[in-house]
XYZ file of C-alpha atoms in Angstrom:
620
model
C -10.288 -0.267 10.131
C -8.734 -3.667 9.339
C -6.238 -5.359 11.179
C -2.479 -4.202 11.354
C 0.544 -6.972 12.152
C 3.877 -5.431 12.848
C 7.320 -6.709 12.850
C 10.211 -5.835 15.549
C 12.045 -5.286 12.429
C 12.488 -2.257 11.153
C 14.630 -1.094 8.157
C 16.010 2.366 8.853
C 19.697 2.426 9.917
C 20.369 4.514 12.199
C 24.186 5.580 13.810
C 24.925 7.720 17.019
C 28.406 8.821 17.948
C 29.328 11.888 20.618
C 31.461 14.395 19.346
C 33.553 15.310 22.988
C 34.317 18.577 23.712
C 38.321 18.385 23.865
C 38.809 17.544 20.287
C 39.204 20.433 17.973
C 39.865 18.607 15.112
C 35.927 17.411 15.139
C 34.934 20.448 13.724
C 34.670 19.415 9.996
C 32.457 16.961 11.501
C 29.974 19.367 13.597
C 30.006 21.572 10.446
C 28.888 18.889 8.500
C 26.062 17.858 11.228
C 24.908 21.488 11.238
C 25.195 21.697 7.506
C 22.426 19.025 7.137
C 20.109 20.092 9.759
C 19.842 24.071 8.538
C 19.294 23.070 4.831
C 16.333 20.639 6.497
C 14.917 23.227 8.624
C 15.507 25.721 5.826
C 12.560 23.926 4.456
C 12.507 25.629 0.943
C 12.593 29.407 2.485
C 10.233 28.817 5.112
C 12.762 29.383 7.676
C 15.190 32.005 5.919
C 17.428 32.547 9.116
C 19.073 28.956 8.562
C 20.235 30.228 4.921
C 23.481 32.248 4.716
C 24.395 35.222 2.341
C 26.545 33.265 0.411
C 23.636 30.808 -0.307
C 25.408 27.915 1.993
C 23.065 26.870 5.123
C 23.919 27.656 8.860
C 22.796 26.268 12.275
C 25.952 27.108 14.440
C 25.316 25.872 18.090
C 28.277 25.404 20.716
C 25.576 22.669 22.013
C 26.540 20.267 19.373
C 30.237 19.444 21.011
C 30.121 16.668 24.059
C 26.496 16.004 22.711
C 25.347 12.441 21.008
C 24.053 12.942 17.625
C 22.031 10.386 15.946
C 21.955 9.990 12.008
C 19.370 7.943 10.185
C 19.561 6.260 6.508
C 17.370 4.243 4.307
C 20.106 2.139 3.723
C 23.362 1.352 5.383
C 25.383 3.644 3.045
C 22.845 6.078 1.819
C 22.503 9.394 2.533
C 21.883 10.721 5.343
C 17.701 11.568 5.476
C 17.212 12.806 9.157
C 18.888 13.478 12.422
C 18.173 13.897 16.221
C 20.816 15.172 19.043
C 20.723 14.440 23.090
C 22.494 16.438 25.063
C 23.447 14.839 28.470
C 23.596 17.237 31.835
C 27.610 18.076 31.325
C 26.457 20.705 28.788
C 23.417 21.868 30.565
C 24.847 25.362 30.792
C 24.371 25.651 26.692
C 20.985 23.980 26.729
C 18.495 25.207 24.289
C 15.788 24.576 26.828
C 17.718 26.864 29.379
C 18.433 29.926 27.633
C 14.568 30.022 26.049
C 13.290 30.544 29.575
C 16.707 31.312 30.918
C 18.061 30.112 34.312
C 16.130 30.882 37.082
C 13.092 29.834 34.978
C 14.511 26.736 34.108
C 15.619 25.271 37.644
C 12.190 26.222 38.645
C 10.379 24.408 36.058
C 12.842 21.563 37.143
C 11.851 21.580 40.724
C 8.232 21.953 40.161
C 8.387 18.478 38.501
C 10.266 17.125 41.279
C 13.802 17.188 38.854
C 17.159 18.433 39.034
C 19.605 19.958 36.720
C 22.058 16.618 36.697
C 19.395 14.221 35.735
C 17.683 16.031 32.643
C 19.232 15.310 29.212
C 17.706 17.436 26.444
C 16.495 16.593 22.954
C 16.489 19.218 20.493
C 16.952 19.564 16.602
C 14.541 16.240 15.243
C 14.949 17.111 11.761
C 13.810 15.013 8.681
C 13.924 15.126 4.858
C 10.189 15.382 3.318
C 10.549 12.140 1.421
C 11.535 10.559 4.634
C 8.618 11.723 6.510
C 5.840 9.654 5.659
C 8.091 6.356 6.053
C 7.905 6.946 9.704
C 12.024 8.129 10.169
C 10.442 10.744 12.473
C 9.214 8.341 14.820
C 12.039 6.097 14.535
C 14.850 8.604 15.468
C 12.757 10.615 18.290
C 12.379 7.093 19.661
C 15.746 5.863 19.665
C 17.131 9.106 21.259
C 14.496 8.687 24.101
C 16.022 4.959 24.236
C 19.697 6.226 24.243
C 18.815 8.641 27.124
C 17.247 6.182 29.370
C 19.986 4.143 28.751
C 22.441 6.859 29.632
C 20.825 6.796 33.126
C 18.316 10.215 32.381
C 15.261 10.739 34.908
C 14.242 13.463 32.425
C 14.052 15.134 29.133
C 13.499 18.595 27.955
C 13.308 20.421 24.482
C 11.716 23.204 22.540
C 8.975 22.452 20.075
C 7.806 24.066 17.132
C 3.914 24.244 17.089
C 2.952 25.110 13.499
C 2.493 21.117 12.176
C 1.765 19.617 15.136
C 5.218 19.152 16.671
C 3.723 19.686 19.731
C 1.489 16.846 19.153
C 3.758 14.560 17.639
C 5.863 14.764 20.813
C 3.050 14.184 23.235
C 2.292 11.132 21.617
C 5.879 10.006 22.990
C 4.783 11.073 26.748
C 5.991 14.487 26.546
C 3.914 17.220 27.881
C 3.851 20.900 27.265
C 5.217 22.892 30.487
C 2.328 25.616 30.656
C 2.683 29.342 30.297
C 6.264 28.776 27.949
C 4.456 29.263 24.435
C 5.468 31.934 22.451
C 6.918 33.069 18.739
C 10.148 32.742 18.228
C 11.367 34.559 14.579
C 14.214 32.617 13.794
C 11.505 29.584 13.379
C 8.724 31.704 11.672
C 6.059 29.517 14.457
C 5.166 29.599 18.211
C 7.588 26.913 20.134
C 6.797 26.115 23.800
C 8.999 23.591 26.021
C 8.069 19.852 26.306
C 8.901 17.931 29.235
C 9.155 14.131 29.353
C 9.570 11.951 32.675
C 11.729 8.628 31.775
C 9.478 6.968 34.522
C 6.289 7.558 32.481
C 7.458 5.447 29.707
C 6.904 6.785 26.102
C 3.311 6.757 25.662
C 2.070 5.171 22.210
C 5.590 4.082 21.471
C 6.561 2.520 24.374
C 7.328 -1.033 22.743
C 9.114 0.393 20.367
C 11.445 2.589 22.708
C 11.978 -0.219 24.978
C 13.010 -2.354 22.050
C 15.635 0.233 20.943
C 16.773 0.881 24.623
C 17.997 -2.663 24.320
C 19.581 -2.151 21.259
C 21.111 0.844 21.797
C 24.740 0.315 22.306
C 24.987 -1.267 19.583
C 24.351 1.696 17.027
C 27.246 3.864 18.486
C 30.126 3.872 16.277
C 33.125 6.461 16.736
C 32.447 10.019 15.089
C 35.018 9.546 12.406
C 32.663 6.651 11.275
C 29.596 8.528 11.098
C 30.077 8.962 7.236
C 29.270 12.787 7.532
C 32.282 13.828 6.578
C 34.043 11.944 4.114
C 33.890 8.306 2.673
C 32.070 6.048 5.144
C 33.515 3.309 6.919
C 31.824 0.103 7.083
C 29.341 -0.437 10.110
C 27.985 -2.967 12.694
C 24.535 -3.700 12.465
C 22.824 -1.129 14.373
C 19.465 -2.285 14.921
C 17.107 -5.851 14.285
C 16.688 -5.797 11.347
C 19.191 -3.563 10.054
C 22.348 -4.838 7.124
C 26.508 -4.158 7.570
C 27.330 -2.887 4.198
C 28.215 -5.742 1.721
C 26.703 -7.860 4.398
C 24.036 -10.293 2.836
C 20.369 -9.630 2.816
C 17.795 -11.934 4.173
C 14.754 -13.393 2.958
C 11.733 -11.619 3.554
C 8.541 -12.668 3.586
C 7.023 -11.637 0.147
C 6.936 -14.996 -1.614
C 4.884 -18.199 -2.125
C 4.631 -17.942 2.174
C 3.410 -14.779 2.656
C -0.249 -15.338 1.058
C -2.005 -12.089 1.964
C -4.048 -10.511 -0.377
C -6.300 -7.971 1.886
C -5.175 -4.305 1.638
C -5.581 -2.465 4.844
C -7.638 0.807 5.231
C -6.920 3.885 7.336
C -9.032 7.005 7.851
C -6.971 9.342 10.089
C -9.338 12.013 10.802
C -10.601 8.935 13.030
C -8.344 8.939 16.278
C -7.771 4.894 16.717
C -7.128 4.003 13.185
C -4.536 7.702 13.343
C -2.532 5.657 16.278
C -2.826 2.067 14.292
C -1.671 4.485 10.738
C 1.209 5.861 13.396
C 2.304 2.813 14.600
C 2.473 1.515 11.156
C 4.689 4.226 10.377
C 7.052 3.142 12.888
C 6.829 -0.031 12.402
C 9.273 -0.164 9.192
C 7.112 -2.640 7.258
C 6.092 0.992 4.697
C 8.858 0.759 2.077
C 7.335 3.407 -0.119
C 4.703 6.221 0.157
C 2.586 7.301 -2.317
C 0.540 10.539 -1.975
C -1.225 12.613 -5.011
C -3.849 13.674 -2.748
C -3.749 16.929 -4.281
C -3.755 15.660 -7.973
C -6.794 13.550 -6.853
C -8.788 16.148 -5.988
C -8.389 18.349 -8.675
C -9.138 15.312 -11.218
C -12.208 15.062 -8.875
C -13.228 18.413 -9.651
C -12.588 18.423 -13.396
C -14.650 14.969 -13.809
C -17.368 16.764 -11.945
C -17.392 20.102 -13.767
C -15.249 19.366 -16.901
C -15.492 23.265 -17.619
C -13.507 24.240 -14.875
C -10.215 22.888 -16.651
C -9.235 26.264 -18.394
C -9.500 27.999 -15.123
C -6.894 26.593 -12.791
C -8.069 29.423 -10.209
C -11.617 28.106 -10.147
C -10.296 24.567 -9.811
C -8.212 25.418 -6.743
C -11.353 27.384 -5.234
C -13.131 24.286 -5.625
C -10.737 21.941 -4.054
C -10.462 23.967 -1.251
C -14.209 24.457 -0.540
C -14.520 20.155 -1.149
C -11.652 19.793 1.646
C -13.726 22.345 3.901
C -10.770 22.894 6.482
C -10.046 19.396 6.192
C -6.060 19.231 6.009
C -4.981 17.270 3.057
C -3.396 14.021 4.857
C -6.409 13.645 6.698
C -8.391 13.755 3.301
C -9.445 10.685 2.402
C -8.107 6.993 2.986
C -5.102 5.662 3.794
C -4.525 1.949 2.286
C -1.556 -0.535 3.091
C -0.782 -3.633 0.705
C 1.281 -5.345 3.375
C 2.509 -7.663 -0.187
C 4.432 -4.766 -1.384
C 5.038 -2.915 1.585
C 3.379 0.378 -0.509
C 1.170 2.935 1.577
C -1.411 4.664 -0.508
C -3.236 8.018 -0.221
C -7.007 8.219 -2.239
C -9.759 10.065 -2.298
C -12.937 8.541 -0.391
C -14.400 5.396 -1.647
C -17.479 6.997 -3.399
C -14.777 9.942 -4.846
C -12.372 7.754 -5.888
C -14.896 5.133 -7.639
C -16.195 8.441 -9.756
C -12.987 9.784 -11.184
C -11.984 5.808 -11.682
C -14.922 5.468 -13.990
C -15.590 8.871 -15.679
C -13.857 7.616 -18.743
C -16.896 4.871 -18.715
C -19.630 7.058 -19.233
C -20.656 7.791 -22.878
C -20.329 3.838 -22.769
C -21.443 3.371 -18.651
C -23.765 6.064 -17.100
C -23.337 6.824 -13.787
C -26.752 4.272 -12.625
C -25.839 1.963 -14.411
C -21.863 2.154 -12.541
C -23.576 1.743 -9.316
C -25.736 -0.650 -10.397
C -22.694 -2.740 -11.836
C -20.834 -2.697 -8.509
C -23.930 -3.673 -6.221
C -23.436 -7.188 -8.218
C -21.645 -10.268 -6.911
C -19.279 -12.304 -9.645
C -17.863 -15.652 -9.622
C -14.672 -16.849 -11.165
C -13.880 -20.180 -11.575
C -10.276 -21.150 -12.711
C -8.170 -18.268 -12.490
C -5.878 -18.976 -15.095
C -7.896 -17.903 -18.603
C -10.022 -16.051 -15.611
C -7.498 -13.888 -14.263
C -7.703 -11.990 -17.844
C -11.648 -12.028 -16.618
C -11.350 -10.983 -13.262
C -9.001 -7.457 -14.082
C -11.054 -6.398 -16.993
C -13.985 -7.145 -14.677
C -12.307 -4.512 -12.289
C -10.880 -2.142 -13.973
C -14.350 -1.776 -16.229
C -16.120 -1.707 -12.377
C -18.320 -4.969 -13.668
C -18.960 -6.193 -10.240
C -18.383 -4.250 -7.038
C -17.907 -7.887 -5.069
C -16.120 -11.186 -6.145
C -15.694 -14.786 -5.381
C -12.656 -16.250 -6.508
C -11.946 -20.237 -7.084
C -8.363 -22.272 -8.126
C -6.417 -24.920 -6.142
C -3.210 -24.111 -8.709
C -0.609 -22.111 -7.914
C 1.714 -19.931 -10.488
C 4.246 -22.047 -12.255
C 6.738 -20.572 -14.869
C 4.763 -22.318 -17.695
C 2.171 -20.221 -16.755
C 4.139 -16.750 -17.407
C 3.371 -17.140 -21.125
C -0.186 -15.885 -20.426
C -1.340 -15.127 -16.767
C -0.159 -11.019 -15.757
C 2.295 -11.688 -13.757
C 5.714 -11.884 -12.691
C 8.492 -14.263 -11.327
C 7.989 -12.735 -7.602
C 4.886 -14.524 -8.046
C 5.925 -18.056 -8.685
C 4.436 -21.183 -6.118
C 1.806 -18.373 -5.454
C -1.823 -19.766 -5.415
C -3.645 -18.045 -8.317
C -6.529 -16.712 -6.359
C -3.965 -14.151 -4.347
C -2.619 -13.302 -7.465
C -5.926 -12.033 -9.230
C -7.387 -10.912 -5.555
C -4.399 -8.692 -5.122
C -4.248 -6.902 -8.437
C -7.771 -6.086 -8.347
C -8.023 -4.958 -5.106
C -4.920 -2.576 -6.200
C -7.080 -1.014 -8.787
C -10.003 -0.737 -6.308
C -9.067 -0.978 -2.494
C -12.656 -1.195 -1.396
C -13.583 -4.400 -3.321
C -15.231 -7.109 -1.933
C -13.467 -10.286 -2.268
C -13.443 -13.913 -0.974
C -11.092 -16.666 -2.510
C -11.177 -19.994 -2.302
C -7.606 -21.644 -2.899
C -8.757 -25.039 -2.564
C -10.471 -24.810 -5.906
C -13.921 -25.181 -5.981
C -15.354 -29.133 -4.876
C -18.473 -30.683 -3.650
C -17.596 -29.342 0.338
C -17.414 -25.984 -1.096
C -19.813 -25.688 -3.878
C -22.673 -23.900 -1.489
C -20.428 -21.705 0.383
C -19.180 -20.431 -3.077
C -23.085 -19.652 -4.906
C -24.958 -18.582 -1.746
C -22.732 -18.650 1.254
C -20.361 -15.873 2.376
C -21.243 -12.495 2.329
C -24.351 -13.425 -0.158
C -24.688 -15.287 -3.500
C -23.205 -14.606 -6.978
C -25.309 -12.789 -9.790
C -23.338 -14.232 -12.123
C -20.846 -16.973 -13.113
C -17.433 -17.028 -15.427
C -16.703 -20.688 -15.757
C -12.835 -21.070 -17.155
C -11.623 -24.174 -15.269
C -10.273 -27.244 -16.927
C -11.998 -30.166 -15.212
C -14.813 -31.920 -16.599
C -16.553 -32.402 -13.441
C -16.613 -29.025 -12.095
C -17.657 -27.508 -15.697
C -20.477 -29.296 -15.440
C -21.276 -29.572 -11.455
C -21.010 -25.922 -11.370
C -23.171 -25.254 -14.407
C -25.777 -27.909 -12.774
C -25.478 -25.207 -9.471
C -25.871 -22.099 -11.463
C -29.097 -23.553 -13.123
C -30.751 -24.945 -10.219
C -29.775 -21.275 -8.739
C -31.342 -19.432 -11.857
C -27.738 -17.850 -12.402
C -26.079 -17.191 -15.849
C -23.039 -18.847 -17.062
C -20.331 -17.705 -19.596
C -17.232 -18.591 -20.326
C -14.324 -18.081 -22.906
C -12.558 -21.205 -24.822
C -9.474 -19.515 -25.644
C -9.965 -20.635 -29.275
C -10.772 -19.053 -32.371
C -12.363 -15.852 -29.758
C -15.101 -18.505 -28.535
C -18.027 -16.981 -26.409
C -20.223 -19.409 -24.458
C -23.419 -18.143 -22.752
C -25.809 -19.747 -20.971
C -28.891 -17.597 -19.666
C -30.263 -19.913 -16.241
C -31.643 -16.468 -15.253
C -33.769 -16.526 -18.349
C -34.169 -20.123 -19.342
C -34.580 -22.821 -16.074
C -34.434 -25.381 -18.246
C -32.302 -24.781 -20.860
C -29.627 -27.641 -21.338
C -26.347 -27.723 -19.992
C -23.724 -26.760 -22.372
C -26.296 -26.220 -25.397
C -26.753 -30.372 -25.080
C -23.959 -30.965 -26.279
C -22.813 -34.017 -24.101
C -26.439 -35.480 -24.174
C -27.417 -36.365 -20.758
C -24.834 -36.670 -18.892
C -24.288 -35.211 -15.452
C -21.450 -34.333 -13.417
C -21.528 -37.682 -11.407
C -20.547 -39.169 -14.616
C -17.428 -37.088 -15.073
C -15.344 -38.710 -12.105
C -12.138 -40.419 -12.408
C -11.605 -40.327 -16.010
C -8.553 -40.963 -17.624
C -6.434 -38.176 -19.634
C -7.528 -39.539 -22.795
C -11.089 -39.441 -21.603
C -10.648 -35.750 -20.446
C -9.710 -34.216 -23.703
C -12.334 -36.301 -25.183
C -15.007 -34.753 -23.009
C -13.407 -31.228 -23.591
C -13.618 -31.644 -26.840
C -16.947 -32.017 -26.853
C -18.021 -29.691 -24.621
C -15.954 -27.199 -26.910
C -17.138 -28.750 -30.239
C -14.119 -30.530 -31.923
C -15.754 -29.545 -35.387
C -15.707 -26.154 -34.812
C -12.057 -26.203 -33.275
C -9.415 -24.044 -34.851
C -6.632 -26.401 -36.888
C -3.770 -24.912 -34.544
C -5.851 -26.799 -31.823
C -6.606 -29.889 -33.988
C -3.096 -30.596 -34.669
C -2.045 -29.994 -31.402
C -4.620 -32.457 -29.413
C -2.404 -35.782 -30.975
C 0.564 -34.594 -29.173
C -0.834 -33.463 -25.439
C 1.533 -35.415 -23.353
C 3.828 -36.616 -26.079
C 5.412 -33.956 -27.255
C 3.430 -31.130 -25.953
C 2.781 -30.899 -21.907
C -0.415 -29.426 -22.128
C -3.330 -27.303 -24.005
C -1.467 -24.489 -26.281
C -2.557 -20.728 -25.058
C -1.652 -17.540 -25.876
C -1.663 -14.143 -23.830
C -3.289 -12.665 -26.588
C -6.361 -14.722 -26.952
C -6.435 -14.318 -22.686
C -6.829 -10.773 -22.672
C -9.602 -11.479 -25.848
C -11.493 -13.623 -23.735
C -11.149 -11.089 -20.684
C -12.959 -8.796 -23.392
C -15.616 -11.330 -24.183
C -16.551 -12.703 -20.809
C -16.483 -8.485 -19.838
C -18.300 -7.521 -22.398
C -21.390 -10.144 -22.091
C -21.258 -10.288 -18.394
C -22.048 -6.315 -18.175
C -25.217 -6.388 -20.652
C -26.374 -9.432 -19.044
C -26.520 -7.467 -15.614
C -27.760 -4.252 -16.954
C -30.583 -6.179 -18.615
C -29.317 -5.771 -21.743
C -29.607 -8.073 -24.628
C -26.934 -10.622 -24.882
C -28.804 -14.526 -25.538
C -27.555 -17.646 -24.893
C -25.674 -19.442 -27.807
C -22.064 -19.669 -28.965
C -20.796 -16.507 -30.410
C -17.012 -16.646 -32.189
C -14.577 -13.480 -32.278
C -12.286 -15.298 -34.674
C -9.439 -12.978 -35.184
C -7.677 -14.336 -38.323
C -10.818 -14.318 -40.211
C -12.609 -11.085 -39.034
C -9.234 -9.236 -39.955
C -8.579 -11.392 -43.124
C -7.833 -9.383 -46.148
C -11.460 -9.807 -47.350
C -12.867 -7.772 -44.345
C -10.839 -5.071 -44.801
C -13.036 -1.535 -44.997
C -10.399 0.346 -47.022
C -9.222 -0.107 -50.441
């Protein structure tokens, strides 16, 4: 597994208030609190007891008065999306705990741990809306109420625990420990529940930091009850914890733009125990703003690309899902991947699995040997500008399963006209831009960038260095010197060349691989050499590109527009359009070049206006 950062803060906003015994008129309130915990543990029917006759939902507990209740939100005044209560020793007579084993039972299992009635708090009722499981509110509310009792002075906690998805486990992972010999099925929860004991001296297990940070912290997410927003219009808060927003109170910056430069998904497999605690703590953490999970949509794609005939029979594609999971549960399935840029948490199929149903729309076109032997090849990109169009087809086509990237720019608004992306990206170094999308289309790439651009300290590390040299080269920068000095590489290397000129659909290829001693750029600049190309002037750069390009062969769009660069135009003129053409190009050579197919050197044009001229036209 990769390496996981995390942040103290976290984005959940969560409220506790105790609702004292001595006020009657708090019962609109406890009826709202039990309202929202038995439609959650009504859990579409699979607990039918919480559901009343008249359709409503019930969870009616005499516990819930003089107890602190804790309410947790995605955003300050947004729904509520889970809830935890604590119940301090002053109730202990109505404890859920208690009447499970009942009295006598209970004081003993007390004094066997060394514990006494007035020191044990209980937690009971951790409840949490599906959508809000996966972003880790679980963790954060069972946390904070194990904060909020230490704070309250508690030597001890107890509660009941369901066992049928691993509540059990989930709480030990906290430092509480099943009391032995209290298991047993309980109807109204359709499940075995057994009694958890936790020890405040034994700190929280894996979450330790995290409770210790919220024991801090805790005061300051107590509000009174008729502020809890549960029933009626909701007052505005306090910030409750780091991290956390007032209503209407301003948002800060986070970290996503030009300084926040990662571009390197990471990758979880949970059926592995160390990267399950790292994938938990990530949870926690609040850095996962959204979830993602068609697991199940994945695998039944996976089956259907395998045996296409299954698709009329949903029955047989269900019997084959569940014979490729064999016993494996369905989050375990599979990898996990984080892209800490967006904050998104992604569920897919294996690497090999997911590669397969990602290509099957290749083959007719791709076979399945020549797939793998596309993405056991190494691709460099220099310039990733007119290369970024290169570098996603190159991906999404799988042409390439490893990449080195190359630009010193970064992404200017000039630049919007033709590069895919947006204004979150702006004073973003191109390389993190490309190495980011394409690694969202494939998690499992292999990529290295080099935002300095590529220059003569780099130049080795780029064709041999790293993790092994490039099979290939897409040239698409705009300096004279590095055109050349990288083509002078590639030859020496025996490594093919192409590149697009975003004009008129111009294809350049030059076949090293095949010809050791062909000349640079088809001869067209004579002999010179790259040491010849430094510290010209701007008029002698567009002369040399000119050249290199072919000025006769130039479209007149181009022509006209070379008198005005830096007069009355700032720079080259390019189009998105003839981009994504030369993404096509530069694709479609590089992949019959590496499948030994034919594709010479020479300059090829895909000249739009006159191949779909009215002359070419195949209909009348």
């Amino acid at each position: 597994m990769k390496n996981v950062h995390t942040t103290p803060g976290v984005p959940w906003h969560v409220t506790a208030f105790r609702v004292p015994r001595e006020e009657p008129e708090a019962a609109e309130l406890v009826g709202s609190i039990r309202e929202l915990r038995a439609r959650i543990l009504f859990d579409r029917g699979r607990r039918p007891d919480f559901r009343t006759p008249e359709g409503g939902y019930a969870d009616d507990q005499e516990l819930d008065f003089g107890a602190w209740h804790f309410v947790g939100r995605r955003e300050a005044d947004g729904p509520p999306l889970g809830y935890v209560r604590l119940s301090t020793p002053e109730t202990g007579a109505l404890f859920q705990s208690r009447a499970y084993l009942g009295a006598d039972r209970y004081e003993e299992v007390l004094r066997e741990h060394g514990l006494g009635v007035a020191e044990t708090f209980e937690h009971s009722r951790l409840v949490v809306e599906h959508q809000a499981r996966k972003l880790g509110l679980g963790v954060h509310l069972n946390a904070t109420a194990i904060a909020a009792a230490r704070c309250l002075g508690a030597k001890a906690m107890i509660g009941t625990s369901g066992t049928a998805d691993g509540q059990d486990r989930f709480h030990e992972r906290f430092g509480f420990r099943p009391v032995p010999g209290t298991r047993r099925y309980v109807g109204q929860y359709t499940e075995d529940v057994v009694i958890m004991l936790y020890r405040a001296a034994d700190r929280a297990g894996e979450y330790t930091d995290l409770v210790e940070r919220l024991e801090e912290t805790f005061p300051a997410v107590i509000v009174p009850a008729r502020r809890s927003g549960l029933d009626g219009p909701r007052e505005p808060l306090a910030p409750t914890v780091p991290g956390s927003l007032a209503q209407g109170a301003p948002r800060p910056a986070t970290a996503l733009g030009p300084t926040d430069e990662s571009w390197q998904p990471v990758l979880f497999d949970v059926g592995r125990e160390p990267d399950r605690r790292d994938f938990d703590a990530l949870l926690g953490s609040g850095r996962v703003r959204e979830v993602l999970d068609t697991i199940d949509d994945q695998l039944r794609e996976l089956i259907t690309s395998r045996e296409p005939v299954l698709r009329s029979s949903p029955e047989a594609v269900d019997r084959a899902v569940a014979e490729q999971l064999a016993g494996t549960r369905t989050h375990e399935y599979g990898t996990w991947v984080w892209y800490p840029w967006s904050g998104r948490l992604v569920h897919l199929l294996p690497r090999e699995e997911f590669r397969l149903v990602r290509t099957d729309r290749n083959r007719g076109r791709i076979e399945r040997p020549q797939q793998r032997g596309l993405l056991g090849r190494r691709i460099g990109i220099i310039g990733l500008s007119v290369g970024s169009s290169a570098a996603l087809t190159f991906a999404m086509e799988g042409i390439g399963g490893a990449f080195k990237l190359a630009d010193f720019d970064t992404l200017s608004v000039s630049n919007l006209n033709r590069l895919r992306a947006g204004v979150h990206h702006l004073g973003l170094n191109k390389c993190v831009i490309a190495a980011r999308q394409m690694l969202e289309i494939d998690p499992w790439l292999e990529i290295e960038i080099h935002p300095g651009g590529l220059t003569d300290d780099t130049m080795e590390e780029f064709f041999t260095g790293g993790a092994g040299p490039i099979d290939l080269l897409v040239e698409e920068c705009d300096t004279p010197y590095v055109k050349l000095a990288a083509r002078e590489r590639a030859r020496a290397l025996g490594i093919p060349v192409v590149m697009d000129a975003n004009d008129r659909g111009l294809l350049d290829v030059e076949r090293f691989d095949l010809e050791p001693d062909r000349p640079l750029l088809h001869g067209l600049l004579g002999e010179t050499t790259s040491a010849d190309l430094t510290g010209l002037t701007f008029e002698q750069t567009v002369d040399v590109i000119l050249t290199m390009v072919d000025r006769e062969r130039i479209s007149p769009e181009l022509s006209a527009a070379i008198g005005q660069i830096g007069t009355t135009l700032s720079s080259w003129p390019q189009l998105a359009s003839g981009v994504a053409l030369g993404g096509a190009l530069t694709a479609e050579a590089a992949r019959r070049i590496l499948l030994g197919q034919p594709r010479p050197s020479g300059r090829f044009y895909a000249d739009l206006e006159i191949l779909t001229s009215a002359d070419r036209s195949t209909v009348a």
